[in-house]
PDB file of C-alpha atoms in Angstrom:
ATOM      1  CA  MET A  25      29.804 132.512  61.753  1.00 81.00           C
ATOM      2  CA  THR A  26      26.497 132.677  64.732  1.00 89.00           C
ATOM      3  CA  VAL A  27      23.061 130.932  64.073  1.00 87.00           C
ATOM      4  CA  SER A  28      20.543 131.956  66.359  1.00 87.00           C
ATOM      5  CA  LEU A  29      17.710 129.777  67.810  1.00 85.00           C
ATOM      6  CA  HIS A  30      15.301 131.861  66.159  1.00 86.00           C
ATOM      7  CA  THR A  31      16.962 130.750  62.508  1.00 90.00           C
ATOM      8  CA  LEU A  32      16.796 126.921  63.635  1.00 90.00           C
ATOM      9  CA  THR A  33      13.514 126.550  64.865  1.00 92.00           C
ATOM     10  CA  VAL A  34      10.627 129.141  64.023  1.00 96.00           C
ATOM     11  CA  PRO A  35      11.008 128.414  59.998  1.00 96.00           C
ATOM     12  CA  VAL A  36      11.283 124.826  60.591  1.00 96.00           C
ATOM     13  CA  PHE A  37       8.028 124.996  62.529  1.00 97.00           C
ATOM     14  CA  VAL A  38       6.147 127.683  60.039  1.00 98.00           C
ATOM     15  CA  GLN A  39       7.261 125.576  57.223  1.00 98.00           C
ATOM     16  CA  SER A  40       5.710 122.445  58.832  1.00 97.00           C
ATOM     17  CA  LEU A  41       2.728 123.857  60.065  1.00 98.00           C
ATOM     18  CA  THR A  42       2.151 125.624  56.563  1.00 97.00           C
ATOM     19  CA  ASN A  43       2.371 122.141  54.998  1.00 97.00           C
ATOM     20  CA  LEU A  44      -0.413 120.640  57.425  1.00 95.00           C
ATOM     21  CA  ARG A  45      -2.631 123.734  56.297  1.00 96.00           C
ATOM     22  CA  MET A  46      -1.867 122.865  52.469  1.00 95.00           C
ATOM     23  CA  PHE A  47      -2.705 119.278  53.415  1.00 93.00           C
ATOM     24  CA  MET A  48      -5.976 119.993  54.642  1.00 93.00           C
ATOM     25  CA  ASP A  49      -6.655 122.206  51.890  1.00 91.00           C
ATOM     26  CA  ARG A  50      -6.026 119.633  49.347  1.00 92.00           C
ATOM     27  CA  ALA A  51      -8.050 117.069  50.891  1.00 87.00           C
ATOM     28  CA  SER A  52     -11.314 118.296  50.079  1.00 80.00           C
ATOM     29  CA  ASP A  53     -12.459 115.554  47.897  1.00 87.00           C
ATOM     30  CA  ILE A  54     -12.113 113.080  50.691  1.00 92.00           C
ATOM     31  CA  SER A  55     -15.198 113.470  53.510  1.00 94.00           C
ATOM     32  CA  GLU A  56     -14.348 115.421  56.440  1.00 94.00           C
ATOM     33  CA  ASP A  57     -15.506 112.829  58.835  1.00 95.00           C
ATOM     34  CA  ARG A  58     -13.119 110.247  57.589  1.00 95.00           C
ATOM     35  CA  ILE A  59     -10.070 112.760  57.747  1.00 94.00           C
ATOM     36  CA  LEU A  60     -11.092 113.603  61.247  1.00 96.00           C
ATOM     37  CA  GLN A  61     -11.049 109.958  61.994  1.00 96.00           C
ATOM     38  CA  ALA A  62      -7.830 109.182  60.337  1.00 94.00           C
ATOM     39  CA  ARG A  63      -5.231 107.227  61.879  1.00 94.00           C
ATOM     40  CA  LEU A  64      -2.097 105.737  60.660  1.00 90.00           C
ATOM     41  CA  ALA A  65      -1.822 103.152  63.547  1.00 95.00           C
ATOM     42  CA  PRO A  66      -4.707 101.939  65.987  1.00 94.00           C
ATOM     43  CA  ASP A  67      -2.960 103.049  68.973  1.00 96.00           C
ATOM     44  CA  MET A  68      -2.407 106.646  67.931  1.00 96.00           C
ATOM     45  CA  LEU A  69      -4.263 109.724  67.809  1.00 96.00           C
ATOM     46  CA  ALA A  70      -6.802 110.791  65.388  1.00 96.00           C
ATOM     47  CA  PHE A  71      -5.848 113.584  63.007  1.00 96.00           C
ATOM     48  CA  PRO A  72      -7.404 116.334  65.267  1.00 97.00           C
ATOM     49  CA  GLY A  73      -4.778 114.958  68.155  1.00 97.00           C
ATOM     50  CA  GLN A  74      -1.972 115.043  65.972  1.00 96.00           C
ATOM     51  CA  ILE A  75      -2.829 118.629  64.235  1.00 97.00           C
ATOM     52  CA  GLN A  76      -3.017 119.464  68.186  1.00 98.00           C
ATOM     53  CA  ARG A  77       0.232 118.055  69.611  1.00 98.00           C
ATOM     54  CA  ALA A  78       2.139 119.552  66.253  1.00 98.00           C
ATOM     55  CA  SER A  79       0.648 122.993  67.259  1.00 98.00           C
ATOM     56  CA  ASP A  80       1.829 122.452  71.021  1.00 98.00           C
ATOM     57  CA  SER A  81       4.859 121.153  70.339  1.00 97.00           C
ATOM     58  CA  ALA A  82       5.811 124.538  67.989  1.00 98.00           C
ATOM     59  CA  LYS A  83       4.401 126.904  70.355  1.00 97.00           C
ATOM     60  CA  ASN A  84       5.838 125.304  73.540  1.00 97.00           C
ATOM     61  CA  ALA A  85       9.489 124.818  72.129  1.00 96.00           C
ATOM     62  CA  VAL A  86       9.565 128.687  70.845  1.00 96.00           C
ATOM     63  CA  ALA A  87       8.051 129.800  74.710  1.00 96.00           C
ATOM     64  CA  ARG A  88      10.353 127.987  76.475  1.00 95.00           C
ATOM     65  CA  LEU A  89      13.701 129.249  74.162  1.00 92.00           C
ATOM     66  CA  THR A  90      12.125 132.569  74.383  1.00 92.00           C
ATOM     67  CA  GLY A  91      11.362 132.251  78.378  1.00 94.00           C
ATOM     68  CA  GLY A  92       7.709 133.560  77.468  1.00 94.00           C
ATOM     69  CA  THR A  93       4.408 131.906  77.593  1.00 95.00           C
ATOM     70  CA  ALA A  94       2.855 130.413  75.081  1.00 96.00           C
ATOM     71  CA  PRO A  95      -0.767 131.086  74.130  1.00 96.00           C
ATOM     72  CA  THR A  96      -3.261 128.643  75.259  1.00 96.00           C
ATOM     73  CA  MET A  97      -5.546 126.719  73.042  1.00 97.00           C
ATOM     74  CA  THR A  98      -8.041 124.297  74.148  1.00 93.00           C
ATOM     75  CA  ASP A  99      -7.896 120.961  72.231  1.00 96.00           C
ATOM     76  CA  THR A 100     -11.633 120.886  71.072  1.00 97.00           C
ATOM     77  CA  GLU A 101     -10.793 121.557  67.320  1.00 97.00           C
ATOM     78  CA  THR A 102     -13.855 119.410  65.643  1.00 95.00           C
ATOM     79  CA  THR A 103     -13.615 120.488  61.866  1.00 96.00           C
ATOM     80  CA  LEU A 104     -10.867 120.798  59.306  1.00 95.00           C
ATOM     81  CA  VAL A 105     -11.568 124.745  59.314  1.00 95.00           C
ATOM     82  CA  GLN A 106     -10.910 124.860  63.291  1.00 97.00           C
ATOM     83  CA  LEU A 107      -7.834 122.698  62.825  1.00 97.00           C
ATOM     84  CA  HIS A 108      -6.590 124.734  60.013  1.00 96.00           C
ATOM     85  CA  ASP A 109      -7.137 128.258  62.356  1.00 97.00           C
ATOM     86  CA  ARG A 110      -5.388 126.644  65.042  1.00 98.00           C
ATOM     87  CA  CYS A 111      -2.336 126.385  62.634  1.00 98.00           C
ATOM     88  CA  GLN A 112      -2.535 129.755  61.546  1.00 97.00           C
ATOM     89  CA  ALA A 113      -2.562 130.887  65.153  1.00 98.00           C
ATOM     90  CA  THR A 114       0.317 129.194  65.738  1.00 98.00           C
ATOM     91  CA  ILE A 115       1.819 130.494  63.210  1.00 98.00           C
ATOM     92  CA  ASP A 116       0.923 133.919  63.806  1.00 97.00           C
ATOM     93  CA  TYR A 117       2.364 133.321  67.453  1.00 97.00           C
ATOM     94  CA  LEU A 118       5.677 131.811  66.232  1.00 96.00           C
ATOM     95  CA  GLN A 119       6.261 134.872  64.163  1.00 95.00           C
ATOM     96  CA  SER A 120       5.637 137.510  66.507  1.00 91.00           C
TER      97      SER A 120
END
């Protein structure tokens, strides 16, 4: 039985990014500023940086596996809506 790299990677990345979007949607009772500044440890990136790295990891991995070029996304998101949109843009790329 042959399993493609697509089957092993893209669904996992899409599910992870979908989950991140869901977490952002469910955090409506917490102030946006508090979420954007959140860190699990003092030396880690704040929440936007974590979302940006998750997006970059997914799109760059797929680009390398396909021999393509990942879309460029500037790391300038400052709101949950922008981070949500970045996750969706990454999902759209992965599913293309």
